[in-house]
Short mmCIF file of C-alpha atoms in Angstrom, two decimals:
data_model
loop_
_atom_site.label_atom_id
_atom_site.label_comp_id
_atom_site.label_asym_id
_atom_site.label_seq_id
_atom_site.Cartn_x
_atom_site.Cartn_y
_atom_site.Cartn_z
CA MET N 3 75.99 -58.39 -12.06
CA TYR N 4 72.74 -56.72 -13.43
CA LYS N 5 69.75 -57.66 -15.54
CA ARG N 6 68.29 -56.27 -18.79
CA VAL N 7 65.72 -57.07 -21.11
CA GLU N 8 66.79 -58.44 -24.38
CA LEU N 9 64.77 -58.49 -27.63
CA SER N 10 65.90 -61.77 -28.90
CA ALA N 11 64.18 -61.37 -31.96
CA PHE N 12 60.97 -59.36 -33.81
CA GLY N 13 57.78 -60.59 -32.69
CA LYS N 14 55.28 -60.89 -29.88
CA PRO N 15 55.74 -60.23 -26.35
CA GLU N 16 57.39 -63.73 -25.72
CA VAL N 17 60.41 -62.40 -27.63
CA LEU N 18 61.69 -60.42 -24.58
CA LYS N 19 64.17 -62.15 -22.51
CA ILE N 20 65.65 -61.38 -19.17
CA VAL N 21 69.39 -61.39 -19.54
CA THR N 22 71.75 -61.58 -16.38
CA GLU N 23 75.28 -59.73 -17.21
CA GLU N 24 78.11 -60.88 -14.95
CA ARG N 25 80.05 -57.51 -15.33
CA LEU N 26 78.72 -53.73 -15.28
CA PRO N 27 79.68 -51.95 -18.07
CA GLU N 28 82.72 -49.37 -18.30
CA PRO N 29 82.34 -46.09 -19.58
CA ALA N 30 84.47 -45.18 -22.22
CA ALA N 31 85.95 -41.61 -22.75
CA GLY N 32 83.19 -38.96 -22.74
CA GLN N 33 80.77 -41.38 -21.40
CA VAL N 34 79.03 -41.99 -17.87
CA ARG N 35 77.66 -45.22 -16.24
CA VAL N 36 73.99 -44.73 -15.19
CA LYS N 37 72.21 -46.85 -12.71
CA VAL N 38 68.89 -47.01 -14.19
CA LEU N 39 66.01 -46.09 -11.70
CA SER N 40 63.13 -46.16 -13.92
CA ALA N 41 62.16 -46.97 -17.69
CA GLY N 42 59.09 -45.83 -19.53
CA THR N 43 56.98 -48.14 -21.49
CA GLY N 44 54.56 -47.42 -24.22
CA PHE N 45 53.24 -48.18 -27.61
CA THR N 46 56.22 -47.36 -29.41
CA ASP N 47 58.19 -49.94 -27.63
CA THR N 48 55.68 -52.69 -28.87
CA ILE N 49 56.24 -51.42 -32.41
CA ILE N 50 59.98 -51.61 -32.12
CA ARG N 51 59.70 -54.69 -30.81
CA GLN N 52 57.54 -55.89 -33.71
CA GLY N 53 60.36 -54.56 -35.98
CA GLN N 54 58.02 -51.95 -37.82
CA TYR N 55 59.44 -48.81 -36.39
CA THR N 56 61.15 -46.88 -38.98
CA GLY N 57 63.35 -45.07 -36.59
CA VAL N 58 65.23 -47.94 -35.27
CA LYS N 59 67.64 -49.87 -38.13
CA ASP N 60 69.17 -52.37 -35.43
CA LYS N 61 68.52 -55.89 -35.84
CA PRO N 62 67.76 -58.06 -32.69
CA PRO N 63 69.36 -58.86 -30.33
CA PHE N 64 69.14 -55.55 -28.50
CA THR N 65 67.87 -54.05 -25.57
CA LEU N 66 64.36 -52.42 -25.70
CA GLY N 67 63.50 -49.24 -24.11
CA TYR N 68 62.72 -45.70 -25.42
CA ASP N 69 63.68 -43.55 -22.49
CA TRP N 70 65.15 -43.78 -18.86
CA PHE N 71 65.82 -42.15 -15.68
CA GLY N 72 68.52 -42.69 -13.30
CA VAL N 73 71.36 -41.63 -11.18
CA VAL N 74 75.33 -41.38 -12.56
CA ASP N 75 77.30 -44.18 -11.19
CA LYS N 76 80.65 -43.72 -12.50
CA LEU N 77 82.35 -41.08 -14.67
CA GLY N 78 84.33 -42.08 -17.83
CA PRO N 79 87.58 -40.36 -18.50
CA GLU N 80 87.31 -36.47 -19.89
CA VAL N 81 83.83 -36.07 -18.45
CA ARG N 82 83.53 -32.73 -16.50
CA ASP N 83 80.03 -31.60 -16.83
CA PHE N 84 78.60 -34.33 -14.65
CA GLU N 85 79.25 -36.08 -10.93
CA VAL N 86 78.73 -39.25 -9.50
CA GLY N 87 75.26 -39.23 -7.73
CA GLN N 88 73.61 -36.55 -10.14
CA TYR N 89 70.06 -37.54 -11.48
CA VAL N 90 69.88 -37.97 -15.09
CA ALA N 91 67.76 -38.78 -18.40
CA ASP N 92 67.87 -39.62 -21.80
CA MET N 93 65.84 -40.67 -24.72
CA PRO N 94 67.90 -43.24 -26.63
CA VAL N 95 64.85 -44.80 -28.40
CA ILE N 96 66.40 -48.36 -27.78
CA GLY N 97 68.43 -49.51 -24.45
CA GLY N 98 66.31 -48.27 -21.57
CA TYR N 99 65.23 -51.48 -20.19
CA THR N 100 68.22 -52.15 -17.95
CA GLN N 101 69.55 -51.70 -14.60
CA TYR N 102 73.15 -50.00 -15.66
CA LEU N 103 73.99 -48.76 -19.04
CA CYS N 104 76.94 -46.39 -20.31
CA VAL N 105 75.83 -43.29 -22.30
CA ASP N 106 77.67 -40.14 -24.10
CA ALA N 107 77.54 -37.44 -21.30
CA ASN N 108 76.42 -34.99 -24.04
CA GLN N 109 73.19 -36.78 -24.32
CA LEU N 110 72.28 -36.53 -20.97
CA VAL N 111 70.06 -34.15 -19.61
CA ALA N 112 70.45 -33.22 -15.65
CA ALA N 113 67.22 -33.74 -13.21
CA PRO N 114 66.66 -32.13 -9.74
CA PRO N 115 67.12 -34.14 -6.81
CA GLY N 116 64.01 -35.66 -5.12
CA LEU N 117 62.28 -36.69 -7.90
CA ASP N 118 59.73 -39.84 -7.78
CA PRO N 119 61.75 -41.99 -10.57
CA GLY N 120 58.33 -43.41 -11.63
CA GLU N 121 56.89 -39.88 -12.36
CA ALA N 122 60.23 -38.26 -13.57
CA VAL N 123 60.70 -40.98 -16.39
CA CYS N 124 57.29 -39.63 -17.66
CA MET N 125 58.48 -36.47 -18.53
CA ILE N 126 60.96 -37.94 -21.31
CA LEU N 127 59.16 -39.24 -24.12
CA SER N 128 55.41 -38.63 -23.10
CA TYR N 129 55.49 -35.13 -21.66
CA THR N 130 58.25 -33.51 -23.83
CA THR N 131 56.04 -34.67 -26.78
CA ALA N 132 53.17 -33.03 -25.32
CA TYR N 133 54.92 -29.89 -24.26
CA GLN N 134 56.80 -29.54 -27.39
CA MET N 135 53.77 -29.74 -29.51
CA LEU N 136 51.96 -27.26 -27.28
CA THR N 137 54.68 -24.83 -26.94
CA ARG N 138 56.70 -25.18 -30.54
CA GLU N 139 54.11 -26.36 -32.63
CA ILE N 140 51.28 -24.01 -32.19
CA ASP N 141 50.58 -20.50 -31.47
CA LEU N 142 49.01 -21.17 -28.07
CA GLN N 143 46.44 -18.72 -26.49
CA LYS N 144 44.76 -19.07 -23.18
CA GLY N 145 41.26 -20.01 -23.26
CA GLN N 146 41.39 -22.11 -26.70
CA SER N 147 39.71 -25.13 -27.16
CA CYS N 148 41.84 -28.40 -27.75
CA LEU N 149 40.50 -31.90 -28.80
CA VAL N 150 42.97 -34.90 -27.77
CA HIS N 151 42.59 -38.31 -29.52
CA ALA N 152 43.74 -41.13 -27.70
CA ALA N 153 43.38 -39.02 -24.73
CA GLY N 154 43.74 -41.89 -21.97
CA GLY N 155 47.34 -42.75 -23.35
CA ALA N 156 50.55 -41.58 -21.86
CA VAL N 157 50.97 -38.76 -24.45
CA GLY N 158 47.25 -37.98 -24.02
CA CYS N 159 47.29 -37.73 -20.34
CA ALA N 160 50.24 -35.58 -20.76
CA LEU N 161 48.52 -33.11 -23.39
CA LEU N 162 45.43 -32.94 -20.91
CA GLU N 163 47.23 -32.34 -17.81
CA LEU N 164 49.73 -29.52 -19.66
CA GLY N 165 46.77 -28.12 -21.67
CA ARG N 166 44.86 -27.38 -18.19
CA LEU N 167 47.78 -26.11 -17.10
CA PHE N 168 48.19 -23.31 -19.93
CA GLY N 169 44.67 -22.47 -19.41
CA LEU N 170 43.21 -24.54 -22.38
CA LYS N 171 39.63 -26.01 -22.66
CA MET N 172 40.36 -29.61 -23.06
CA ILE N 173 38.28 -32.28 -24.76
CA GLY N 174 39.40 -36.08 -24.83
CA THR N 175 38.44 -39.09 -26.59
CA GLY N 176 38.60 -42.60 -25.22
CA SER N 177 37.57 -45.64 -24.42
CA LEU N 178 34.81 -45.85 -21.43
CA ALA N 179 37.58 -47.71 -19.22
CA LYS N 180 39.67 -44.38 -19.74
CA LYS N 181 36.85 -42.04 -18.76
CA ALA N 182 37.92 -41.51 -15.06
CA VAL N 183 41.58 -40.66 -15.95
CA ILE N 184 40.40 -38.45 -18.74
CA GLU N 185 38.21 -36.49 -16.37
CA GLY N 186 40.48 -36.54 -13.75
CA PHE N 187 42.48 -34.00 -15.73
CA GLY N 188 39.53 -31.72 -16.15
CA ALA N 189 38.71 -32.67 -19.79
CA GLN N 190 35.43 -33.29 -20.98
CA PHE N 191 35.24 -36.76 -22.07
CA ILE N 192 33.95 -38.38 -25.49
CA ASP N 193 33.43 -42.03 -25.80
CA TYR N 194 34.47 -42.65 -29.08
CA ARG N 195 33.39 -46.19 -29.37
CA ASN N 196 29.46 -45.31 -28.36
CA GLU N 197 29.21 -41.61 -29.54
CA ASN N 198 29.60 -39.75 -32.75
CA VAL N 199 32.93 -37.77 -31.99
CA SER N 200 32.10 -35.09 -34.50
CA THR N 201 28.65 -34.60 -33.37
CA ARG N 202 30.11 -34.20 -29.82
CA VAL N 203 32.73 -32.00 -30.76
CA ALA N 204 30.23 -29.73 -32.29
CA GLU N 205 28.13 -29.82 -29.18
CA LEU N 206 31.10 -29.21 -26.94
CA SER N 207 32.75 -26.62 -29.09
CA PRO N 208 30.16 -24.67 -31.38
CA GLY N 209 32.01 -23.48 -34.45
CA GLY N 210 35.01 -25.96 -34.13
CA VAL N 211 37.98 -26.28 -31.80
CA ASP N 212 41.10 -24.21 -32.24
CA ILE N 213 43.45 -27.26 -31.82
CA VAL N 214 43.39 -31.12 -32.50
CA PHE N 215 46.26 -33.37 -31.27
CA ASP N 216 45.55 -36.57 -33.48
CA THR N 217 47.91 -39.77 -33.38
CA ILE N 218 45.41 -42.02 -34.98
CA GLY N 219 45.79 -41.18 -38.57
CA GLY N 220 43.83 -42.27 -41.55
CA GLN N 221 40.13 -41.00 -41.82
CA SER N 222 40.62 -39.65 -38.14
CA TRP N 223 42.75 -36.70 -39.62
CA THR N 224 40.00 -36.05 -41.98
CA ARG N 225 37.47 -35.87 -39.30
CA SER N 226 40.04 -33.70 -37.23
CA TYR N 227 40.21 -31.28 -39.93
CA ARG N 228 36.62 -31.17 -40.38
CA SER N 229 36.25 -30.42 -36.52
CA LEU N 230 38.69 -27.42 -36.49
CA ARG N 231 37.32 -23.45 -36.59
CA LYS N 232 38.39 -21.31 -39.30
CA GLY N 233 41.90 -20.62 -38.59
CA GLY N 234 42.43 -23.62 -36.35
CA HIS N 235 45.73 -26.14 -36.08
CA LEU N 236 45.59 -29.89 -36.71
CA VAL N 237 48.83 -31.13 -35.37
CA ALA N 238 49.30 -35.00 -36.23
CA PHE N 239 51.76 -36.89 -34.46
CA GLY N 240 53.03 -40.49 -33.13
CA VAL N 241 53.45 -43.81 -34.42
CA LEU N 242 49.85 -45.46 -34.94
CA HIS N 243 49.53 -45.18 -38.37
CA TYR N 244 52.64 -44.32 -40.66
CA THR N 245 55.43 -46.26 -38.57
CA THR N 246 53.60 -49.67 -38.70
CA GLY N 247 53.18 -52.14 -41.45
CA ASP N 248 54.16 -50.52 -45.03
CA ALA N 249 54.37 -46.95 -44.95
CA THR N 250 53.56 -46.78 -48.60
CA THR N 251 50.33 -47.93 -48.80
CA PRO N 252 47.82 -45.51 -50.69
CA GLN N 253 46.00 -44.96 -47.32
CA VAL N 254 49.10 -43.59 -45.53
CA LEU N 255 50.23 -41.93 -48.59
CA TRP N 256 46.95 -40.14 -49.16
CA GLY N 257 46.80 -39.13 -45.42
CA PHE N 258 50.15 -37.31 -45.60
CA ALA N 259 49.21 -35.82 -49.22
CA LYS N 260 46.27 -34.16 -47.42
CA LEU N 261 48.47 -33.41 -44.26
CA PHE N 262 51.16 -31.53 -46.41
CA ALA N 263 49.96 -30.44 -49.48
CA LEU N 264 46.06 -30.89 -50.13
CA TRP N 265 44.48 -29.19 -47.05
CA ARG N 266 47.42 -26.37 -46.93
CA LEU N 267 45.85 -25.13 -50.51
CA LEU N 268 42.42 -24.74 -49.02
CA PRO N 269 41.43 -21.04 -48.24
CA ASP N 270 40.00 -21.91 -44.85
CA GLY N 271 43.01 -20.45 -42.66
CA LYS N 272 43.44 -23.80 -41.17
CA LYS N 273 47.10 -25.15 -40.41
CA THR N 274 48.29 -28.62 -40.42
CA SER N 275 51.64 -30.21 -39.13
CA PHE N 276 53.13 -33.37 -38.21
CA TYR N 277 55.29 -33.95 -35.45
CA ASN N 278 58.05 -36.78 -34.34
CA ILE N 279 60.09 -36.17 -31.02
CA GLN N 280 62.80 -38.29 -32.64
CA THR N 281 63.55 -36.52 -35.69
CA ARG N 282 62.71 -32.83 -33.92
CA ARG N 283 65.71 -33.86 -31.27
CA GLN N 284 67.96 -34.58 -33.78
CA ARG N 285 67.53 -31.40 -35.67
CA HIS N 286 67.30 -29.24 -32.37
CA PRO N 287 69.20 -31.12 -29.60
CA ALA N 288 69.30 -27.96 -27.48
CA ASP N 289 65.37 -27.63 -27.25
CA PHE N 290 64.82 -30.95 -26.35
CA LYS N 291 67.17 -30.48 -23.40
CA GLU N 292 65.47 -26.93 -22.25
CA ASP N 293 61.95 -28.31 -22.75
CA LEU N 294 62.74 -31.32 -20.59
CA ALA N 295 64.57 -29.55 -17.92
CA ALA N 296 61.71 -27.09 -17.69
CA LEU N 297 59.36 -30.37 -17.40
CA PHE N 298 61.34 -31.24 -14.46
CA LYS N 299 61.35 -28.05 -12.71
CA LEU N 300 57.32 -28.12 -13.03
CA LEU N 301 57.15 -31.76 -11.45
CA ALA N 302 59.55 -30.70 -8.83
CA ASP N 303 57.49 -27.68 -7.99
CA GLY N 304 54.53 -30.11 -7.76
CA LYS N 305 52.52 -28.49 -10.66
CA LEU N 306 52.52 -32.10 -12.56
CA HIS N 307 50.97 -35.23 -11.52
CA PRO N 308 51.75 -37.79 -14.48
CA ALA N 309 49.13 -40.92 -14.70
CA VAL N 310 51.39 -43.66 -13.56
CA ALA N 311 49.25 -46.83 -14.10
CA GLU N 312 51.32 -49.07 -12.64
CA ARG N 313 55.04 -49.75 -11.41
CA ALA N 314 56.57 -53.25 -12.49
CA SER N 315 59.89 -54.90 -12.54
CA LEU N 316 61.96 -55.78 -15.46
CA ASP N 317 60.80 -59.35 -14.83
CA ASP N 318 57.16 -58.44 -15.73
CA VAL N 319 58.17 -57.02 -18.94
CA VAL N 320 56.36 -59.69 -21.20
CA ASN N 321 53.01 -59.47 -19.46
CA ILE N 322 53.35 -55.56 -19.57
CA HIS N 323 54.07 -55.74 -23.25
CA ARG N 324 50.76 -58.08 -23.55
CA ARG N 325 48.59 -55.23 -21.81
CA LEU N 326 50.23 -52.88 -23.96
CA ASP N 327 49.36 -54.59 -27.17
CA SER N 328 45.56 -54.45 -25.90
CA GLY N 329 45.52 -51.20 -25.52
CA ASP N 330 43.83 -51.55 -21.97
CA ILE N 331 46.52 -49.23 -20.15
CA ALA N 332 45.48 -45.68 -18.87
CA GLY N 333 48.41 -43.53 -18.30
CA LYS N 334 51.90 -45.03 -18.38
CA VAL N 335 53.30 -48.26 -17.00
CA VAL N 336 56.80 -47.43 -15.53
CA LEU N 337 59.42 -50.15 -15.06
CA ASP N 338 61.17 -49.96 -11.62
CA CYS N 339 64.61 -50.96 -12.58
CA THR N 340 65.91 -51.19 -9.04
CA LEU N 341 63.74 -54.49 -8.47
#
């Protein structure tokens, strides 16, 4: 017997239901059964819940949950590369809010023993997104200045911590309620609600910043581009704009036209790119496994300390999604799937 969270229909948090299954799932050939120890939550899950995430074509009912961390519980036929008791992780996009699941062994990333499951699950979506943007999207050099928008969120915090680890000078925007978390990672804080962000960036980094990571979209991309020094790089990412609502609205299309065409024609030496972890994994699956393994090692070595805002049970999922919708969570809420 085990529990999972089922999305009964697209909609508000109340559409999430706890389902109790009488029997554990059985792994098919090439699969393993995993006892899920922790599942991540985040804004992307809320967009999937609302039926507005373009990367998910499934219709309810299905189990929500972008990423999970667990331990191998049973091997299916023909599995040779894993063993029972081994710690593993995956980013299936849906399916993670559960106590048990079966997954193709070739999708798994092995993890070292001894990791805190709540911290380990932060490495999958949030930290791999940040790590790949820092190491695979830009030409990173120690001492560069870096502006992170929505810096108090899960990916924002990961960018701040990894940026500090890589020797960058970090600036983060956020609400006043997230000031302590942002400054706790050594970043200079900008209160986007009560300060002029462009003016403060110019004060903190005269001449512009080297890198901007912007998940907000719309006019924010334009302001971010203007905040770059000559030769700087704007990396747009995430789901806050292009995966919600109508992705063909003039505002959205104009934003991507500037990002992919117009700005690239300007003779100012600035660069622009767009990052999405799901599509990048599909194109470069080996990179995803390599990068997540590197993050697990950094975590095991005590070099990373993700901002786990709260550890909740699957039974608390409706309340957690209400808080995710409100945007008041600093860091990442983790579901302890063993409770």
